[in-house]
XYZ file of C-alpha atoms in Angstrom:
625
model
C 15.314 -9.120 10.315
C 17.993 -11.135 8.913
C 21.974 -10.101 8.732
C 25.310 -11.338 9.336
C 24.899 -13.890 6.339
C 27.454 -11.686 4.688
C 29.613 -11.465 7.385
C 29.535 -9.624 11.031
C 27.387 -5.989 10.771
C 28.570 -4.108 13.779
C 26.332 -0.857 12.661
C 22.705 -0.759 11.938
C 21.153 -3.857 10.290
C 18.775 -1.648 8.806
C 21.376 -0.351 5.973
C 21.366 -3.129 3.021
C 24.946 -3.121 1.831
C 25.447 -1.016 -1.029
C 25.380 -3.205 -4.727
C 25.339 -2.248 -8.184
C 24.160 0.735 -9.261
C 24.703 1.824 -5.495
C 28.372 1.360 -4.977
C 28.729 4.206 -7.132
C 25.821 6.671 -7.113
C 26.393 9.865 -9.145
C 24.999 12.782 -7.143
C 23.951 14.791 -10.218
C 21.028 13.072 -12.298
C 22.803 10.881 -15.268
C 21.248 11.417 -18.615
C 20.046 8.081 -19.167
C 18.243 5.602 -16.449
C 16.219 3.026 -16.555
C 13.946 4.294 -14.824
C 12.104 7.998 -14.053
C 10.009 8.157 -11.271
C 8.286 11.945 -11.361
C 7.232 13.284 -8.016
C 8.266 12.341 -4.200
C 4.220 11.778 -3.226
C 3.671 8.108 -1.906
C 3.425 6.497 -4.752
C 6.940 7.816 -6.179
C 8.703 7.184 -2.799
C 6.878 3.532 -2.341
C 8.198 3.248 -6.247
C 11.883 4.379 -5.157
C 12.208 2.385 -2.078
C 11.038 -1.205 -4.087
C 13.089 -0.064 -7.136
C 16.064 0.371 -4.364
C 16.218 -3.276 -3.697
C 17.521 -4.124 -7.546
C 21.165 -2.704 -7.440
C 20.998 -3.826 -11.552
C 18.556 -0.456 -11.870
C 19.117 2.702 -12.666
C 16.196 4.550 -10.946
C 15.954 8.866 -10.055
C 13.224 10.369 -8.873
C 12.836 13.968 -9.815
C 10.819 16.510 -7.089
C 9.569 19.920 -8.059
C 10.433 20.726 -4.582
C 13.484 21.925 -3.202
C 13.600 19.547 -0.608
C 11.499 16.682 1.559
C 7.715 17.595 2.106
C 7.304 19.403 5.287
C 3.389 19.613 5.922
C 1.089 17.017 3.993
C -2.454 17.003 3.651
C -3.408 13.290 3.742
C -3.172 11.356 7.266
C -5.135 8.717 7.704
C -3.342 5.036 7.297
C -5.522 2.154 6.995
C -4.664 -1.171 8.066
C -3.008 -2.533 4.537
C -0.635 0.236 4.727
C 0.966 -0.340 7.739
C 1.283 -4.125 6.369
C 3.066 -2.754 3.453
C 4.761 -0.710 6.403
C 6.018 -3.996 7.828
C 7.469 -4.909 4.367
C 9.281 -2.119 4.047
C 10.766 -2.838 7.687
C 9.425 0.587 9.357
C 5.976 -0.466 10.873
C 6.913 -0.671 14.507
C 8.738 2.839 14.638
C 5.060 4.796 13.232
C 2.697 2.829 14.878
C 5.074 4.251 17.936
C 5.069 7.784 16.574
C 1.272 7.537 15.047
C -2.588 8.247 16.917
C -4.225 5.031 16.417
C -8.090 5.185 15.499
C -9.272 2.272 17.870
C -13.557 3.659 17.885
C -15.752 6.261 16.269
C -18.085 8.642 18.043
C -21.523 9.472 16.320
C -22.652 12.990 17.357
C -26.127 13.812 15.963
C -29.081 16.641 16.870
C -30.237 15.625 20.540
C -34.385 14.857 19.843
C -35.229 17.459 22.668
C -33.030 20.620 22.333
C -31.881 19.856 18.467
C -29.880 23.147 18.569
C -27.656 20.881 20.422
C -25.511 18.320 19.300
C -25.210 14.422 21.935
C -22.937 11.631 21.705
C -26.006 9.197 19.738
C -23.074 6.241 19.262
C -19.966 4.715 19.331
C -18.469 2.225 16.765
C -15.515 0.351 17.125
C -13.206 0.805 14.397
C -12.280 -3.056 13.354
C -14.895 -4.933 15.059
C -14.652 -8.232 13.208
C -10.683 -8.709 13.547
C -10.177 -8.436 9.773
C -6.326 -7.260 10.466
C -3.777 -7.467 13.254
C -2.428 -4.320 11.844
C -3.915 -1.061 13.702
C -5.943 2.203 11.788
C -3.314 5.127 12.026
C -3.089 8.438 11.993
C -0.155 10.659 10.809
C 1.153 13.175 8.590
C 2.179 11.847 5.090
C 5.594 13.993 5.392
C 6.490 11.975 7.883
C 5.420 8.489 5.612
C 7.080 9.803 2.971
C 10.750 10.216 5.195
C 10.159 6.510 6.626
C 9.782 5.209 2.625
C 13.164 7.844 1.773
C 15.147 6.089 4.435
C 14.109 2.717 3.251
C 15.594 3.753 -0.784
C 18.576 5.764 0.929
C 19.001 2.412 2.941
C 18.451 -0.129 0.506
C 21.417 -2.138 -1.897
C 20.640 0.407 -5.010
C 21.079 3.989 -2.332
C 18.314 5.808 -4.261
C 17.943 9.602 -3.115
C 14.982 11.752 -4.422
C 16.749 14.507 -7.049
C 14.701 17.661 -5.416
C 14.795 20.865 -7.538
C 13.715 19.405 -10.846
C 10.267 19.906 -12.597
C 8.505 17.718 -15.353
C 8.212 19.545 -18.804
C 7.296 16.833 -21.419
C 7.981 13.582 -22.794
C 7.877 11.577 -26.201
C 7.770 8.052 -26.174
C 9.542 5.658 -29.045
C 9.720 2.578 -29.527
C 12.612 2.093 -27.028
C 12.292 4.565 -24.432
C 11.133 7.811 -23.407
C 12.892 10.616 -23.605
C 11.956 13.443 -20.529
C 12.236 17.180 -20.639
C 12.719 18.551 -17.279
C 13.419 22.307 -16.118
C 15.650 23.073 -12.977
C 13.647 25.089 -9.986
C 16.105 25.301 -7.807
C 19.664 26.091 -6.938
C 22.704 25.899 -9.640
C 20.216 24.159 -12.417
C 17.409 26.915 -11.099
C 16.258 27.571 -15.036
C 18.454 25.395 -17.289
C 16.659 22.843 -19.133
C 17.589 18.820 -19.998
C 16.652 16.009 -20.990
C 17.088 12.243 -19.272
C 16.515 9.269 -21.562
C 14.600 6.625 -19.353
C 13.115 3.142 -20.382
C 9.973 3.409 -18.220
C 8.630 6.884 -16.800
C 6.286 6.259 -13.813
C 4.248 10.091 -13.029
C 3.902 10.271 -9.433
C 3.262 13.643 -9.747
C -0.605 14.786 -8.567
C -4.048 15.890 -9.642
C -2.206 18.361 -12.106
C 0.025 15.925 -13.644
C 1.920 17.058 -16.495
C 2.705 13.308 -16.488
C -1.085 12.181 -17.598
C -1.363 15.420 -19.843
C 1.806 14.002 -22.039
C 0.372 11.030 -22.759
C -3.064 12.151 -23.334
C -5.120 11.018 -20.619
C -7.679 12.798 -18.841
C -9.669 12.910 -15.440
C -13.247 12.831 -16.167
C -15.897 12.584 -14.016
C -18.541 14.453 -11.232
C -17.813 18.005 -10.808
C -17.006 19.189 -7.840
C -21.107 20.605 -6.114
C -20.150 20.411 -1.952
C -16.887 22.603 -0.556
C -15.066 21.725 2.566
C -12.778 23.566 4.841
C -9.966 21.679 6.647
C -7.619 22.876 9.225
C -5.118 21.271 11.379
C -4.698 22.727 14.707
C -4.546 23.622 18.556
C -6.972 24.610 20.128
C -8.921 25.124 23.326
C -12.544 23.323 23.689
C -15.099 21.898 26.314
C -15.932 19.219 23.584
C -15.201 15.732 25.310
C -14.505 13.470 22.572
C -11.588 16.042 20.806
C -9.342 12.828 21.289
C -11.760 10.258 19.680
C -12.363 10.303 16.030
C -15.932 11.759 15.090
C -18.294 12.414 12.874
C -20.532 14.831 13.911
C -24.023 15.935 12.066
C -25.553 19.309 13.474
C -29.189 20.229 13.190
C -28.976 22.407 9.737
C -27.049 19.659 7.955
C -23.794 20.712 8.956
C -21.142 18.541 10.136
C -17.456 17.941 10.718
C -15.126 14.764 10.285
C -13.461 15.366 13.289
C -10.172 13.386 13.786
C -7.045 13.608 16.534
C -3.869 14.080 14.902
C -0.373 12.492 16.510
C 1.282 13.787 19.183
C -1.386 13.955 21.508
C -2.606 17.763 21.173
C -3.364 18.405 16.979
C -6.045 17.696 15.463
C -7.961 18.001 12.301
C -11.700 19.111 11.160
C -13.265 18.773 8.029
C -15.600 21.638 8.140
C -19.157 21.039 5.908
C -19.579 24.618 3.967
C -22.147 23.437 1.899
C -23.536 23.312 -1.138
C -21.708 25.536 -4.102
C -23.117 26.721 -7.482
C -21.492 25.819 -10.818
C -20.959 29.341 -11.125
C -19.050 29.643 -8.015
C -15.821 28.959 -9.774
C -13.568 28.165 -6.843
C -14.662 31.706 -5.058
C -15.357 29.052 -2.234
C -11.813 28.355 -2.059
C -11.454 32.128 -0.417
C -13.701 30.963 2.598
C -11.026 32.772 5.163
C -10.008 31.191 8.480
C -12.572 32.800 10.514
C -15.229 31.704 8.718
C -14.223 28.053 8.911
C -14.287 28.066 12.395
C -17.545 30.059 12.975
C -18.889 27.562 11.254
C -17.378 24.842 13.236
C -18.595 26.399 16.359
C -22.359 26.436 15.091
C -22.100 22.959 14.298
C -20.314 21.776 17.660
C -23.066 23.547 19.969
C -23.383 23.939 22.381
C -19.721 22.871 22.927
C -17.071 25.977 21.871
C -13.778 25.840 20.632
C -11.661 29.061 20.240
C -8.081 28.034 17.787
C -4.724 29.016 19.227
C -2.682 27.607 16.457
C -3.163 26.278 12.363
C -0.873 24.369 11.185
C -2.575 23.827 8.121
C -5.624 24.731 6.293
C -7.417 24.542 3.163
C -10.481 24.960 1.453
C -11.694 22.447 -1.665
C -14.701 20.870 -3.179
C -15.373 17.135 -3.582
C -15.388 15.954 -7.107
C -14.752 12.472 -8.045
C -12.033 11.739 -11.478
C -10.817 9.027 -12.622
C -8.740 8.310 -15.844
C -9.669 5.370 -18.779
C -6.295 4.033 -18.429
C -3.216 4.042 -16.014
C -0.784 3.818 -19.206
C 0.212 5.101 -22.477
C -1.533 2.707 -24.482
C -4.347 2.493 -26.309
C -6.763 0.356 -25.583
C -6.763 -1.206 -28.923
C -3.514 -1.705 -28.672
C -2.960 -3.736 -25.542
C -1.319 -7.094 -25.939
C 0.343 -5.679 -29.425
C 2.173 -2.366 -27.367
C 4.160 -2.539 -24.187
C 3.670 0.793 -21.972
C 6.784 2.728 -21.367
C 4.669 5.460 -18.871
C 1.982 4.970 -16.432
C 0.545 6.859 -13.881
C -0.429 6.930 -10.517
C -2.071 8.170 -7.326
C -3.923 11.274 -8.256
C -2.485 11.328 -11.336
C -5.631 8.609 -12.092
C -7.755 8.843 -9.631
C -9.365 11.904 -7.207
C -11.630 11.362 -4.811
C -12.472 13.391 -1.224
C -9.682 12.969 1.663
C -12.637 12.238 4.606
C -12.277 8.286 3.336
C -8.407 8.344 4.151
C -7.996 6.562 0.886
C -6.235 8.688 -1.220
C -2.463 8.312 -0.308
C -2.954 4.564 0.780
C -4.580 3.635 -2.606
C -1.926 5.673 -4.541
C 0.750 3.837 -2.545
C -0.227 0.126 -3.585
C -0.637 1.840 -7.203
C 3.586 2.836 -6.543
C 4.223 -0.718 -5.211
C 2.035 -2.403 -8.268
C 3.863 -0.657 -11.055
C 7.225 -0.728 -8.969
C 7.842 -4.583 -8.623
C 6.418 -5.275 -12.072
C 9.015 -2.587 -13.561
C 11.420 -4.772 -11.986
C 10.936 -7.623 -12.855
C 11.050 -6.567 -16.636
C 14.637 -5.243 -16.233
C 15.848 -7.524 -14.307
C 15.078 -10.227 -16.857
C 12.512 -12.078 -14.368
C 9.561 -11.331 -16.036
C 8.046 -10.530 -20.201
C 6.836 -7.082 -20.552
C 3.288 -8.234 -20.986
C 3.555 -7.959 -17.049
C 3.717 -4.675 -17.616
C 0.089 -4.519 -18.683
C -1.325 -5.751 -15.644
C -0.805 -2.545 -13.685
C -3.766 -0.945 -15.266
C -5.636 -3.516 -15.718
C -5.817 -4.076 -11.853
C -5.484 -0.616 -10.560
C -8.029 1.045 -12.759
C -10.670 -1.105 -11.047
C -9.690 -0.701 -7.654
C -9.787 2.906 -8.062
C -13.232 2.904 -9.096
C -13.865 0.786 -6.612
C -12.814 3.871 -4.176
C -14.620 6.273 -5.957
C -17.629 4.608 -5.731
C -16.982 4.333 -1.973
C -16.240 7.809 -1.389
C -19.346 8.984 -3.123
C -21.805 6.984 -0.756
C -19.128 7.978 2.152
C -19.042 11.532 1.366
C -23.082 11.842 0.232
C -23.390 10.527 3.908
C -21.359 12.670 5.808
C -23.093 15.807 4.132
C -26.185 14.850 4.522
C -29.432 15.898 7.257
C -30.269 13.901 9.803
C -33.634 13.750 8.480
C -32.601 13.279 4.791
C -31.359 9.525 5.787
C -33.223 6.466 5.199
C -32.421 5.446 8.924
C -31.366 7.003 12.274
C -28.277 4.948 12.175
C -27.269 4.718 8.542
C -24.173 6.549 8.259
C -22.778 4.088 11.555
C -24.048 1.137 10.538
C -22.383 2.182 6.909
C -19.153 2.526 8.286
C -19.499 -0.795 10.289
C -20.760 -2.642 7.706
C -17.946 -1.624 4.895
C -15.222 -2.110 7.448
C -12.927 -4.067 5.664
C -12.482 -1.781 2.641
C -11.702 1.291 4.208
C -8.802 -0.803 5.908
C -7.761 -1.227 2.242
C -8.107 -5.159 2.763
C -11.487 -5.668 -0.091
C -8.961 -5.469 -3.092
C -9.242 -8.867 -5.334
C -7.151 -8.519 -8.213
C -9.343 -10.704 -11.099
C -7.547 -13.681 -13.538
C -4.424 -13.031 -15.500
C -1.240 -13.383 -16.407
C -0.069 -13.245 -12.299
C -3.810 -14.064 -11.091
C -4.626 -17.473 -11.949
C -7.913 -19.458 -11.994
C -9.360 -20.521 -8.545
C -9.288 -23.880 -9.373
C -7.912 -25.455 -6.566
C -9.384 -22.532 -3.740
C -10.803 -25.387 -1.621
C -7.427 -26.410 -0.507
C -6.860 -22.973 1.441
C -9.982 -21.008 1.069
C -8.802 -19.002 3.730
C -6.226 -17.678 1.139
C -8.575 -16.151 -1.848
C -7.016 -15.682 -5.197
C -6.308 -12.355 -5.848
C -6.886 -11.115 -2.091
C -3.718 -10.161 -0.189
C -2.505 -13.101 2.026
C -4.170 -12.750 4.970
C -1.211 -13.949 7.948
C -1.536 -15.632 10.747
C 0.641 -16.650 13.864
C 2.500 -19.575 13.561
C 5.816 -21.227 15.180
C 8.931 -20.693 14.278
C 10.648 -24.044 14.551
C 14.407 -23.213 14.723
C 14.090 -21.090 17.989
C 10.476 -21.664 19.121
C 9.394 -18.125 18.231
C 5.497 -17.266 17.959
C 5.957 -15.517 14.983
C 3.239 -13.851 12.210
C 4.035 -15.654 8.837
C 2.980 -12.920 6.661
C 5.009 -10.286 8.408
C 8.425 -12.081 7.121
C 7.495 -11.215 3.245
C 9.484 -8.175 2.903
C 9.782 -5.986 -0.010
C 12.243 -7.744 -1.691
C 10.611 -8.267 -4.729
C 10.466 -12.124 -4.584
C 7.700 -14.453 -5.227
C 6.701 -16.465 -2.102
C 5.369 -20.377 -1.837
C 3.987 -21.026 1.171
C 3.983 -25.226 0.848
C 1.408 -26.008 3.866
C 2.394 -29.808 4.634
C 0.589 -33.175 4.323
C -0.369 -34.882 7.554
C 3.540 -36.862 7.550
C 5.869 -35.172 9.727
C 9.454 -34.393 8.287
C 11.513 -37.517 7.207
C 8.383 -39.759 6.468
C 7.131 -40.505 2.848
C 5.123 -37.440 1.748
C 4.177 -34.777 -0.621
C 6.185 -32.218 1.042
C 9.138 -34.303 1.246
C 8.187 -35.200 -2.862
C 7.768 -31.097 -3.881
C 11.053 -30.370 -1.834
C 13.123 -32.789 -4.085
C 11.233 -31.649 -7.225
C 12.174 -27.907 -6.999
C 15.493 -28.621 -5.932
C 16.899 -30.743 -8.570
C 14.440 -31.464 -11.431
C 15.462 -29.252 -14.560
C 11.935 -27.786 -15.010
C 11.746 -26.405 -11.144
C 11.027 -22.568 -11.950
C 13.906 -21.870 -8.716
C 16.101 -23.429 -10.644
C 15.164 -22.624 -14.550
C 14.176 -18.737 -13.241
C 16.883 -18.200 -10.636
C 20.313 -16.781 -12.174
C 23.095 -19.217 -11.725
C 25.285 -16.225 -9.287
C 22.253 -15.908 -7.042
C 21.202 -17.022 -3.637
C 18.918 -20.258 -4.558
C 16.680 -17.801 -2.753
C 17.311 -14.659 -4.770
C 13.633 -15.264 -6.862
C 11.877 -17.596 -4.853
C 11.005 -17.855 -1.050
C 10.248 -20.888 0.010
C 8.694 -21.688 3.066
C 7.192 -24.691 4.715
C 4.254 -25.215 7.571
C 4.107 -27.954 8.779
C 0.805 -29.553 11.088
C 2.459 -30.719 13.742
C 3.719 -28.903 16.915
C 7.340 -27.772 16.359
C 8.516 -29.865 19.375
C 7.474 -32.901 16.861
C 9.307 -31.151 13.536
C 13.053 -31.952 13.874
C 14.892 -30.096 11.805
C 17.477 -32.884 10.972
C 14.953 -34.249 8.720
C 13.413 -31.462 7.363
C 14.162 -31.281 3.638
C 16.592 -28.969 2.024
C 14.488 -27.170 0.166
C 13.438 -25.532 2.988
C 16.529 -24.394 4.507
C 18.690 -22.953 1.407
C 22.493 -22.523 1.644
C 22.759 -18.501 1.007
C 25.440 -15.940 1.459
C 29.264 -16.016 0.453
C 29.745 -18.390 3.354
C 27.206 -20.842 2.631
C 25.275 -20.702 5.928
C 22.044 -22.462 6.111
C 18.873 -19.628 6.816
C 16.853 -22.478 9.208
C 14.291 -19.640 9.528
C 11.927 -21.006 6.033
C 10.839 -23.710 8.889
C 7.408 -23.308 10.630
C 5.160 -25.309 12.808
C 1.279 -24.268 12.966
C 0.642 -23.670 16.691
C -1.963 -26.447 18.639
C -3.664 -23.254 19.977
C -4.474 -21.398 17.148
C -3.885 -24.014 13.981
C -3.158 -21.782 11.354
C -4.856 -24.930 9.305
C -8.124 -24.842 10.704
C -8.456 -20.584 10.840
C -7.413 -20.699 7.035
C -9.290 -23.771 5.868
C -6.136 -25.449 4.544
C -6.486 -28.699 3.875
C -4.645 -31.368 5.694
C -3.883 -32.880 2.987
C -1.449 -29.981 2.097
C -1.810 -27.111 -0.512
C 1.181 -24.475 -2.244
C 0.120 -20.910 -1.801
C 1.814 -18.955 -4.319
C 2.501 -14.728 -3.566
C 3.387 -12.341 -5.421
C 5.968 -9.911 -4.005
C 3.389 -7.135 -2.968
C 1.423 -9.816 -0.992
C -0.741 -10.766 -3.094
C -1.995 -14.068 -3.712
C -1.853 -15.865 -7.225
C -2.301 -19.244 -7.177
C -3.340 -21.874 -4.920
C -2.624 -25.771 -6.167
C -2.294 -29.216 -4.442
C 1.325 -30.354 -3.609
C 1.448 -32.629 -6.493
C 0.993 -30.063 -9.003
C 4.167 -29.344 -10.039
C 3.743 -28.932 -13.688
C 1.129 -26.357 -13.273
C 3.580 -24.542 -10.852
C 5.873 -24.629 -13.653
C 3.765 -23.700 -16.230
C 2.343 -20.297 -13.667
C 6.244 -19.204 -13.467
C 7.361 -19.613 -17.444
C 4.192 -18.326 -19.065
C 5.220 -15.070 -16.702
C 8.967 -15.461 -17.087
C 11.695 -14.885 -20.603
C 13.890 -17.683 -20.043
């Protein structure tokens, strides 16, 4: 965390200081913005909080609700999230607050008394390593409070606008123009309209959002139901802390998972098959019935509730939409959107994967930065066509996971091709349930992978994958990734040559390049009244220990003057660390390489230390100016 650069912050470093748009924040919604966020779910409050960080945007967000979300139904938080956590500076504070998922329990028929149910396995949750970031549990109100504070916080002091519903929109050539009904207090009833240049519909599985510009979830209907209940509750079952899945002898089972705060916990209840001319009657499944059923399943072990906190009753079905925007497929690369969608808005899936809100929150963050960008002059609209280009995949990608997932969880012990196929499935598939699998393919922001042998450790189109490193200025261990904060800058990692700092190298070579020569995209991209680190991070690794790096001779480029005072940040300095060379465990070459990142961490280009035309030629075929 960085502050004073502005001068001395006595209060909480975590509240930006107010710019732009912020300094003067009307409390009632304006009737023009430039942009409409509809609905508070994760990917509308991910949305608000990057938006936040451009004081130059006008961004609301309009909620149905009255007020904040007080009970959610999705929980689980996968490693990538808490990532994006650390980005958004709130990580530490609910991994404190959250139950973290370190092991699974398989419970299965025991061969002898199958009426019962026996511990058959245990899996550990991230046996390979693939993050440093832990599998959490905990409710999405309280996610959705930790991304509010981070917009309320942030230079552009965006507050969600509770008590107004979405109506309708029309779209023109410039804008949209959104129709939007008061539900609560003075405006309970009154109707108006808010002229935005980009609309993004946050707003759910019933999104009036997708309906207005045409789109539609198609897909499996909905065949097995599920009850779910959160609650307290007395049992003799000895693994009601450990997350389970548990198969009974009739093809029952539960998802069984501990909740935070040590005594909640939730159950997804198998009720079975349903007919197509059931017609939601399951949905009436009472209470009672959901736990009678949990209690056959569970034997011999009982379990008698003394509390629900929440309960429902749905049926998988698996949706997606054709596109994530208002245009028409024949008319991408001719039409800009001006909407998009996201979350369940495109995509719906069962919640026993825990990927719904973590999926719908890098769908917020896509769209979010990329919005940005656009109105803040850094970046063409054709940008803007990206978002569904990258996030329809990925949520097919989900889908596809969740059917195999879910067919797995609801199906007999005998019924599967092996004892140990539905552990050995979640083993094996570990890494995209921690939402870590996602490789964007080429485009505009995703370039070729040309040049991959020179950090192979760093795929194209994968999120960068951090390590530890040192920093040199104060001899910190520190994680490199976990210093990309959601910002909304573009990162360049330059990974030195073998030369230490002062001697004849390519380092020393790219430093004076993007400093001074006309064509460096800092300097051609990065507005004249702006930090020289306003667009661009720029950070350097070099091999050698940091006892070896001196900062003396350690190029400017890598510590910029920023601030009104003109203080050098020596903090863009790193040294990989003789114990755990973050060289060798990312197959960087030694003879350097520039990783370029895109401000939601993903990676986009990877090129040799010489290539500075093709780093210019990346940034202006993206940029206006």
């Amino acid at each position: 965390m960085q502050f004073h650069h502005h001068g001395y912050v006595s209060g909480d470093p975590r509240v930006q200081p107010a710019a732009g748009v912020g300094l003067n924040r009307p409390e009632e919604l304006p009737g023009e913005v430039d942009v409409l966020i509809v609905g508070s779910g994760p990917a509308g409050m991910i949305a608000a909080a990057q938006l936040a960080q451009f004081p130059n945007i006008t961004a609301r967000l309009v909620e149905r609700r009255p007020g904040r979300l007080e009970v959610g139904q999705a929980d689980g938080i996968q490693a990538r999230s808490v990532e994006t956590f650390q980005a958004f500076g709130f990580a530490g504070r609910i991994i404190e607050e959250a139950y973290r998922i370190t092991e699974m329990a398989f419970w299965k028929p025991d061969p002898e008394h199958p009426e019962n149910i026996v511990r058959a396995a245990r899996a550990p949750d991230d046996p390979t390593g693939i993050s440093e970031f832990p599998h959490l549990i905990v409710n999405q109100a309280r996610v959705l409070d930790y991304f509010a504070e981070a917009a309320r916080n942030a230079p552009g002091r965006l507050e969600p606008d509770y008590g107004w519903e979405f109506v309708g929109l029309d779209v023109d050539d410039d804008g949209v123009n959104v129709r939007l009904r008061g539900t609560a207090g003075p405006d309970e009833g009154s109707e108006r309209t808010v002229r935005a240049k980009y609309v993004i519909g946050c707003d759910g599985a019933r999104s009036g959002v997708r309906e207005s510009i045409g789109r539609e979830l198609v897909g499996d209907q909905a065949n097995h139901a599920w009850g779910v209940m959160d609650v307290l509750a007395e049992t003799d079952f000895p693994d009601i802390r450990t997350k389970c899945a548990i198969q009974s002898h009739d093809g029952g089972s539960i998802l069984h998972i501990p909740r935070e705060g040590n005594h909640l916990f939730r159950m997804y209840v198998d009720l079975g098959e349903i007919s197509e001319a059931d017609h939601g009657k399951v949905r009436e499944t009472t209470q009672e019935e959901v736990e009678a059923r949990a209690n056959r399943i569970l034997h011999p072990y009982t379990m008698t509730v003394k509390h629900v906190a929440w309960r429902s009753v749905y049926e998988v079905g698996h949706r997606l939409t054709d596109k994530f925007d208002d245009v028409p497929g024949e008319l991408v690369g001719v039409q800009h959107p001006r909407v998009f969608i996201t979350g369940d808005a495109c995509h719906t899936h069962s919640a026993k994967a825990g990927q719904g809100m973590n999926v719908s929150m890098q769908d917020g963050w896509n769209i979010a930065w990329k919005v940005a960008h656009v109105l803040d002059g850094r970046a063409d609209p054709a940008l803007l066509d990206t978002y569904s280009a990258e996030r329809q995949v990925i949520a097919q990608n989900l889908i596809d996971f969740d059917r195999r997932w879910s067919k797995l969880m609801a199906a007999k012990p005998e019924e599967l091709s092996d004892p140990t196929e539905l552990e050995d499935f979640y083993v094996k598939t570990a890494e995209f349930p921690a939402g870590l699998m996602t490789q964007y393919q080429q485009s505009m922001i995703t370039a070729e992978a040309a040049h991959q042998d020179l950090a192979a450790g760093f795929p194209i189109g994968k999120r960068f994958k951090s390590h530890p490193v040192t920093r040199v200025c104060d001899a910190n261990p520190v994680h490199l990734g976990h210093h990309h904060r959601a910002d909304g800058r573009w990162r360049i990692y330059v990974f030195a040559d073998r030369p230490g700092p002062g001697e004849p190298s390519q380092v020393t070579d790219f430093a004076e390049w993007i400093t001074t020569a006309p064509d460096s995209p800092v300097l051609r991209h990065t507005p004249a009244d702006r930090d020289v680190d306003a667009c661009f991070d720029v950070k350097v690794v070099y091999q050698q220990p940091h006892t070896e790096v001196d900062l003396g001779r350690v190029p400017a480029a890598y510590k910029p003057v920023v601030g009104p005072f003109e203080i050098i940040d020596y903090e863009k300095v790193y040294a990989a660390d003789p114990a755990d060379d973050i060289f060798t465990a990312r197959n960087i070459s030694r003879e350097g390489a520039l990783v370029v990142v895109r401000p939601d961490h993903y990676v986009s280009h990877v090129l040799p230390l010489h290539a500075h035309d093709d780093l210019k030629t990346f940034f202006n075929a993206l940029t206006t100016t």
